[in-house]
Coordinates of C-alpha atoms in Angstrom, one line a residue:
M82 CA 98.7 104.5 130.2
V83 CA 97.1 103.6 126.9
K84 CA 98.0 100.7 124.6
I85 CA 98.2 101.3 120.9
S86 CA 95.6 98.6 120.2
D87 CA 93.3 100.4 122.6
F88 CA 94.0 103.7 121.1
Q89 CA 93.0 102.5 117.6
T90 CA 89.5 101.7 118.6
K91 CA 88.7 105.2 119.6
E92 CA 86.7 107.6 117.4
V93 CA 88.5 110.9 116.7
V94 CA 86.1 114.0 116.9
N95 CA 86.9 117.7 116.2
I96 CA 85.6 119.7 119.1
L97 CA 85.3 122.8 117.0
D98 CA 82.6 121.5 114.6
G99 CA 81.7 118.1 116.2
K100 CA 82.8 116.4 113.0
R101 CA 83.8 112.6 113.3
L102 CA 87.0 112.3 111.6
G103 CA 87.2 108.4 111.9
Q104 CA 89.4 106.0 114.0
I105 CA 93.1 106.1 114.4
S106 CA 94.9 103.9 111.9
D107 CA 98.5 104.8 112.7
L108 CA 100.9 106.9 114.7
E109 CA 103.9 109.0 113.9
I110 CA 106.6 108.4 116.4
D111 CA 109.8 110.4 117.0
L112 CA 112.2 107.6 117.7
R113 CA 115.0 109.8 118.7
H114 CA 113.1 111.4 121.4
G115 CA 110.6 108.6 122.1
R116 CA 107.3 110.4 121.8
V117 CA 104.3 110.4 119.5
E118 CA 104.3 113.3 117.0
A119 CA 101.0 112.8 115.4
I120 CA 97.9 110.4 114.8
V121 CA 96.9 109.3 111.5
V122 CA 93.3 108.9 110.5
P123 CA 92.2 107.4 107.2
G124 CA 90.9 110.0 104.8
P125 CA 87.3 110.1 103.4
G126 CA 86.3 107.0 101.7
K127 CA 88.7 104.6 103.3
F128 CA 87.5 101.5 105.1
L129 CA 89.9 100.2 107.7
G130 CA 92.8 102.0 105.8
F131 CA 92.0 100.4 102.5
F132 CA 90.1 101.2 99.2
S133 CA 91.0 104.7 98.6
S134 CA 93.6 107.0 97.0
G135 CA 96.1 106.8 100.0
N136 CA 95.2 110.2 101.5
D137 CA 95.3 110.2 105.4
Y138 CA 94.6 113.0 107.9
V139 CA 97.7 113.6 110.1
I140 CA 96.8 115.3 113.2
P141 CA 99.6 116.6 115.5
W142 CA 99.8 115.4 119.0
R143 CA 99.6 119.0 120.3
N144 CA 96.0 119.2 118.8
I145 CA 94.8 116.4 121.0
V146 CA 92.5 118.0 123.8
K147 CA 91.3 114.9 125.5
I148 CA 91.6 111.1 125.4
G149 CA 88.5 109.6 126.7
K150 CA 87.3 106.0 127.1
D151 CA 85.7 105.8 123.7
V152 CA 86.8 109.0 121.9
V153 CA 89.7 111.2 121.3
L154 CA 88.9 114.9 121.1
V155 CA 91.0 117.1 118.8
R156 CA 91.1 120.8 118.0
V157 CA 91.6 121.2 114.3
E158 CA 91.2 124.8 113.2
E159 CA 93.3 124.8 110.1
T160 CA 93.1 122.3 107.2
L161 CA 94.5 119.0 108.2
R162 CA 97.8 117.9 106.6
V163 CA 97.0 115.2 104.2
D164 CA 99.7 112.7 103.9
V165 CA 99.8 111.2 100.4
K166 CA 101.7 108.0 100.3
S167 CA 103.8 107.8 97.3
S168 CA 104.3 104.9 95.1
P169 CA 107.8 103.4 94.6
E170 CA 107.6 104.8 90.9
D171 CA 107.5 108.4 92.4
E172 CA 111.0 107.9 93.8
Y173 CA 112.5 107.4 90.3
R174 CA 110.8 110.4 88.7
S175 CA 113.1 113.1 90.4

Protein backbone atom coordinates (compact mmCIF):
# COMPACT_ATOMS: atom_id res chain seq x y z
CA MET A 1 0.00 0.00 0.00
CA VAL A 2 1.24 3.52 -0.82
CA LYS A 3 0.36 6.67 1.11
CA ILE A 4 -0.50 9.76 -0.90
CA SER A 5 2.29 11.71 0.83
CA ASP A 6 4.84 9.04 -0.22
CA PHE A 7 3.41 8.96 -3.73
CA GLN A 8 3.94 12.71 -4.17
CA THR A 9 7.70 12.46 -3.53
CA LYS A 10 8.29 10.09 -6.46
CA GLU A 11 9.66 11.29 -9.80
CA VAL A 12 7.51 10.50 -12.87
CA VAL A 13 9.45 9.20 -15.89
CA ASN A 14 8.13 8.29 -19.34
CA ILE A 15 9.63 4.91 -20.30
CA LEU A 16 9.28 5.59 -24.03
CA ASP A 17 11.73 8.48 -24.17
CA GLY A 18 13.25 8.57 -20.66
CA LYS A 19 11.92 12.09 -20.09
CA ARG A 20 11.44 13.17 -16.50
CA LEU A 21 8.01 14.74 -16.24
CA GLY A 22 8.26 15.92 -12.63
CA GLN A 23 6.71 14.92 -9.33
CA ILE A 24 3.07 14.13 -8.68
CA SER A 25 1.18 17.15 -7.36
CA ASP A 26 -2.34 15.75 -7.27
CA LEU A 27 -4.59 12.79 -8.01
CA GLU A 28 -7.91 12.55 -9.83
CA ILE A 29 -10.14 10.20 -7.85
CA ASP A 30 -13.45 8.64 -8.87
CA LEU A 31 -15.34 8.91 -5.58
CA ARG A 32 -18.25 6.85 -6.81
CA HIS A 33 -16.06 3.80 -7.49
CA GLY A 34 -13.28 4.57 -5.00
CA ARG A 35 -10.36 4.45 -7.42
CA VAL A 36 -7.61 6.71 -8.72
CA GLU A 37 -8.31 7.78 -12.31
CA ALA A 38 -5.17 9.81 -13.04
CA ILE A 39 -2.08 11.41 -11.60
CA VAL A 40 -1.40 15.11 -12.08
CA VAL A 41 2.11 16.45 -12.70
CA PRO A 42 2.78 20.21 -12.80
CA GLY A 43 3.47 21.44 -16.31
CA PRO A 44 6.74 22.95 -17.52
CA GLY A 45 7.90 25.98 -15.60
CA LYS A 46 5.98 25.23 -12.45
CA PHE A 47 7.73 25.03 -9.11
CA LEU A 48 5.87 22.96 -6.50
CA GLY A 49 2.66 23.66 -8.40
CA PHE A 50 3.13 27.44 -8.42
CA PHE A 51 4.46 30.19 -10.69
CA SER A 52 3.05 29.15 -14.05
CA SER A 53 0.01 29.57 -16.24
CA GLY A 54 -1.93 26.71 -14.63
CA ASN A 55 -1.26 23.90 -17.15
CA ASP A 56 -0.84 20.44 -15.64
CA TYR A 57 -0.13 17.07 -17.23
CA VAL A 58 -2.90 14.59 -16.42
CA ILE A 59 -1.71 11.00 -16.86
CA PRO A 60 -4.38 8.26 -16.77
CA TRP A 61 -3.83 5.53 -14.18
CA ARG A 62 -3.81 2.90 -16.95
CA ASN A 63 -0.59 4.50 -18.28
CA ILE A 64 1.33 3.72 -15.10
CA VAL A 65 3.71 0.82 -15.77
CA LYS A 66 5.47 0.50 -12.41
CA ILE A 67 5.53 2.25 -9.06
CA GLY A 68 9.01 1.91 -7.58
CA LYS A 69 10.69 3.10 -4.41
CA ASP A 70 11.73 6.47 -5.88
CA VAL A 71 10.07 6.64 -9.29
CA VAL A 72 6.78 6.14 -11.12
CA LEU A 73 7.28 4.78 -14.62
CA VAL A 74 4.59 5.76 -17.12
CA ARG A 75 4.00 4.98 -20.78
CA VAL A 76 2.84 8.09 -22.59
CA GLU A 77 2.71 7.63 -26.37
CA GLU A 78 0.19 10.30 -27.25
CA THR A 79 0.26 13.92 -26.21
CA LEU A 80 -0.58 14.30 -22.56
CA ARG A 81 -3.91 15.85 -21.73
CA VAL A 82 -3.22 19.26 -20.35
CA ASP A 83 -5.64 20.42 -17.70
CA VAL A 84 -5.99 24.18 -17.80
CA LYS A 85 -7.50 25.39 -14.56
CA SER A 86 -10.11 27.97 -15.41
CA SER A 87 -10.51 31.14 -13.47
CA PRO A 88 -13.85 32.01 -11.83
CA GLU A 89 -14.35 34.66 -14.52
CA ASP A 90 -14.50 31.96 -17.22
CA GLU A 91 -17.66 30.52 -15.64
CA TYR A 92 -19.52 33.78 -16.29
CA ARG A 93 -18.53 34.12 -19.96
CA SER A 94 -20.75 31.34 -21.27
